[in-house]
């Protein structure tokens, strides 16, 4: 019987050793899980910060594009008005040249 007790004690010791190894593996895995969760939380925070920055940049960009479009519109209107002024000036110059060309100025001679 003592022989059976010794065998049983050997099994028990081996079982306890395996259980302790499994507990140590579980503990190590828990540490790795905790580190991974911390890294995940850190990355999620960084994503949130970057998303907010991206939103700000997109809004700023949209405002700048809208301003540029308004400037383009104003410039187009100003250039069109300026071209009308140039055309009017050219027409006026042509009219003045024709009128001056058709006038005949002959100075009167004064006699004493």
PDB file of C-alpha atoms in Angstrom:
ATOM      1  CA  UNK A   1       0.000   0.000   0.000  1.00  0.00           C
ATOM      2  CA  UNK A   2       2.782   2.377   0.721  1.00  0.00           C
ATOM      3  CA  UNK A   3       3.912   1.785  -2.792  1.00  0.00           C
ATOM      4  CA  UNK A   4       0.494   2.953  -4.072  1.00  0.00           C
ATOM      5  CA  UNK A   5       0.691   5.946  -1.738  1.00  0.00           C
ATOM      6  CA  UNK A   6       4.110   6.854  -3.090  1.00  0.00           C
ATOM      7  CA  UNK A   7       2.858   6.617  -6.690  1.00  0.00           C
ATOM      8  CA  UNK A   8      -0.190   8.674  -5.780  1.00  0.00           C
ATOM      9  CA  UNK A   9       2.054  11.217  -4.041  1.00  0.00           C
ATOM     10  CA  UNK A  10       4.219  11.384  -7.209  1.00  0.00           C
ATOM     11  CA  UNK A  11       1.130  12.017  -9.357  1.00  0.00           C
ATOM     12  CA  UNK A  12      -0.039  14.629  -6.896  1.00  0.00           C
ATOM     13  CA  UNK A  13       3.331  16.400  -6.921  1.00  0.00           C
ATOM     14  CA  UNK A  14       3.409  16.391 -10.729  1.00  0.00           C
ATOM     15  CA  UNK A  15      -0.163  17.666 -10.896  1.00  0.00           C
ATOM     16  CA  UNK A  16       0.615  20.480  -8.463  1.00  0.00           C
ATOM     17  CA  UNK A  17       3.690  21.377 -10.519  1.00  0.00           C
ATOM     18  CA  UNK A  18       1.637  21.529 -13.750  1.00  0.00           C
ATOM     19  CA  UNK A  19      -1.014  23.614 -12.022  1.00  0.00           C
ATOM     20  CA  UNK A  20       1.645  26.031 -10.763  1.00  0.00           C
ATOM     21  CA  UNK A  21       3.122  26.297 -14.274  1.00  0.00           C
ATOM     22  CA  UNK A  22      -0.354  27.026 -15.655  1.00  0.00           C
ATOM     23  CA  UNK A  23      -0.906  29.706 -12.983  1.00  0.00           C
ATOM     24  CA  UNK A  24       2.425  31.327 -13.893  1.00  0.00           C
ATOM     25  CA  UNK A  25       1.499  31.232 -17.593  1.00  0.00           C
ATOM     26  CA  UNK A  26      -1.870  32.787 -16.726  1.00  0.00           C
ATOM     27  CA  UNK A  27      -0.147  35.511 -14.707  1.00  0.00           C
ATOM     28  CA  UNK A  28       2.231  36.293 -17.566  1.00  0.00           C
ATOM     29  CA  UNK A  29      -0.655  36.301 -20.042  1.00  0.00           C
ATOM     30  CA  UNK A  30      -2.582  38.681 -17.746  1.00  0.00           C
ATOM     31  CA  UNK A  31       0.403  41.063 -17.773  1.00  0.00           C
ATOM     32  CA  UNK A  32       0.561  40.920 -21.574  1.00  0.00           C
ATOM     33  CA  UNK A  33      -3.191  41.501 -21.814  1.00  0.00           C
ATOM     34  CA  UNK A  34      -2.917  44.516 -19.506  1.00  0.00           C
ATOM     35  CA  UNK A  35      -0.048  45.955 -21.587  1.00  0.00           C
ATOM     36  CA  UNK A  36      -2.008  45.373 -24.795  1.00  0.00           C
ATOM     37  CA  UNK A  37      -5.076  47.092 -23.322  1.00  0.00           C
ATOM     38  CA  UNK A  38      -2.951  50.067 -22.242  1.00  0.00           C
ATOM     39  CA  UNK A  39      -1.441  50.278 -25.734  1.00  0.00           C
ATOM     40  CA  UNK A  40      -4.924  50.025 -27.265  1.00  0.00           C
ATOM     41  CA  UNK A  41      -6.203  52.826 -25.033  1.00  0.00           C
ATOM     42  CA  UNK A  42      -3.183  54.971 -25.888  1.00  0.00           C
ATOM     43  CA  UNK A  43      -3.711  54.405 -29.611  1.00  0.00           C
ATOM     44  CA  UNK A  44      -7.426  55.144 -29.330  1.00  0.00           C
ATOM     45  CA  UNK A  45      -6.607  58.417 -27.582  1.00  0.00           C
ATOM     46  CA  UNK A  46      -4.094  59.306 -30.304  1.00  0.00           C
ATOM     47  CA  UNK A  47      -6.695  58.474 -32.950  1.00  0.00           C
ATOM     48  CA  UNK A  48      -9.197  60.748 -31.219  1.00  0.00           C
ATOM     49  CA  UNK A  49      -6.667  63.592 -31.033  1.00  0.00           C
ATOM     50  CA  UNK A  50      -5.705  63.109 -34.690  1.00  0.00           C
ATOM     51  CA  UNK A  51      -9.369  62.931 -35.719  1.00  0.00           C
ATOM     52  CA  UNK A  52     -10.029  66.248 -33.985  1.00  0.00           C
ATOM     53  CA  UNK A  53      -6.995  67.790 -35.675  1.00  0.00           C
ATOM     54  CA  UNK A  54      -8.130  66.415 -39.028  1.00  0.00           C
ATOM     55  CA  UNK A  55     -11.604  67.858 -38.516  1.00  0.00           C
ATOM     56  CA  UNK A  56     -10.110  71.274 -37.703  1.00  0.00           C
ATOM     57  CA  UNK A  57      -7.820  71.172 -40.742  1.00  0.00           C
ATOM     58  CA  UNK A  58     -10.706  70.133 -43.007  1.00  0.00           C
ATOM     59  CA  UNK A  59     -12.905  72.962 -41.720  1.00  0.00           C
ATOM     60  CA  UNK A  60     -10.058  75.447 -42.104  1.00  0.00           C
ATOM     61  CA  UNK A  61      -9.351  74.181 -45.603  1.00  0.00           C
ATOM     62  CA  UNK A  62     -13.016  74.482 -46.578  1.00  0.00           C
ATOM     63  CA  UNK A  63     -13.069  78.085 -45.350  1.00  0.00           C
ATOM     64  CA  UNK A  64      -9.923  78.908 -47.289  1.00  0.00           C
ATOM     65  CA  UNK A  65     -11.261  77.295 -50.456  1.00  0.00           C
ATOM     66  CA  UNK A  66     -14.523  79.254 -50.082  1.00  0.00           C
ATOM     67  CA  UNK A  67     -12.530  82.478 -49.606  1.00  0.00           C
ATOM     68  CA  UNK A  68     -10.426  81.707 -52.653  1.00  0.00           C
ATOM     69  CA  UNK A  69     -13.551  81.041 -54.697  1.00  0.00           C
ATOM     70  CA  UNK A  70     -14.972  84.407 -53.611  1.00  0.00           C
ATOM     71  CA  UNK A  71     -11.704  86.094 -54.575  1.00  0.00           C
ATOM     72  CA  UNK A  72     -11.759  84.364 -57.962  1.00  0.00           C
ATOM     73  CA  UNK A  73     -15.323  85.594 -58.501  1.00  0.00           C
ATOM     74  CA  UNK A  74     -14.416  89.158 -57.481  1.00  0.00           C
ATOM     75  CA  UNK A  75     -11.339  89.143 -59.695  1.00  0.00           C
ATOM     76  CA  UNK A  76     -13.361  87.912 -62.662  1.00  0.00           C
ATOM     77  CA  UNK A  77     -15.932  90.678 -62.133  1.00  0.00           C
ATOM     78  CA  UNK A  78     -13.217  93.334 -61.741  1.00  0.00           C
ATOM     79  CA  UNK A  79     -11.365  92.124 -64.835  1.00  0.00           C
ATOM     80  CA  UNK A  80     -14.591  92.158 -66.855  1.00  0.00           C
ATOM     81  CA  UNK A  81     -15.369  95.708 -65.687  1.00  0.00           C
ATOM     82  CA  UNK A  82     -11.816  96.794 -66.459  1.00  0.00           C
ATOM     83  CA  UNK A  83     -12.074  95.339 -69.965  1.00  0.00           C
ATOM     84  CA  UNK A  84     -15.289  97.347 -70.470  1.00  0.00           C
ATOM     85  CA  UNK A  85     -13.440 100.483 -69.332  1.00  0.00           C
ATOM     86  CA  UNK A  86     -10.618  99.753 -71.789  1.00  0.00           C
ATOM     87  CA  UNK A  87     -13.111  99.212 -74.618  1.00  0.00           C
ATOM     88  CA  UNK A  88     -14.917 102.440 -73.741  1.00  0.00           C
ATOM     89  CA  UNK A  89     -11.614 104.322 -73.561  1.00  0.00           C
ATOM     90  CA  UNK A  90     -10.575 102.979 -76.962  1.00  0.00           C
ATOM     91  CA  UNK A  91     -13.950 103.927 -78.435  1.00  0.00           C
ATOM     92  CA  UNK A  92     -13.722 107.410 -76.927  1.00  0.00           C
ATOM     93  CA  UNK A  93     -10.210 107.831 -78.270  1.00  0.00           C
ATOM     94  CA  UNK A  94     -11.347 106.823 -81.767  1.00  0.00           C
ATOM     95  CA  UNK A  95     -14.261 109.271 -81.630  1.00  0.00           C
ATOM     96  CA  UNK A  96     -12.008 112.094 -80.456  1.00  0.00           C
ATOM     97  CA  UNK A  97      -9.468 111.341 -83.187  1.00  0.00           C
ATOM     98  CA  UNK A  98     -12.196 111.437 -85.859  1.00  0.00           C
ATOM     99  CA  UNK A  99     -13.597 114.707 -84.555  1.00  0.00           C
ATOM    100  CA  UNK A 100     -10.177 116.295 -84.340  1.00  0.00           C
ATOM    101  CA  UNK A 101      -9.350 115.077 -87.820  1.00  0.00           C
ATOM    102  CA  UNK A 102     -12.533 116.543 -89.248  1.00  0.00           C
ATOM    103  CA  UNK A 103     -12.037 119.946 -87.693  1.00  0.00           C
ATOM    104  CA  UNK A 104     -10.210 122.351 -89.839  1.00  0.00           C
ATOM    105  CA  UNK A 105      -8.549 125.033 -87.895  1.00  0.00           C
ATOM    106  CA  UNK A 106      -7.310 127.937 -89.835  1.00  0.00           C
ATOM    107  CA  UNK A 107      -5.921 130.750 -87.835  1.00  0.00           C
ATOM    108  CA  UNK A 108      -6.937 134.237 -88.910  1.00  0.00           C
ATOM    109  CA  UNK A 109      -4.145 136.436 -89.950  1.00  0.00           C
ATOM    110  CA  UNK A 110      -4.051 139.739 -88.243  1.00  0.00           C
ATOM    111  CA  UNK A 111      -3.108 142.719 -90.233  1.00  0.00           C
ATOM    112  CA  UNK A 112      -1.943 145.980 -88.781  1.00  0.00           C
TER     113      UNK A 112
END
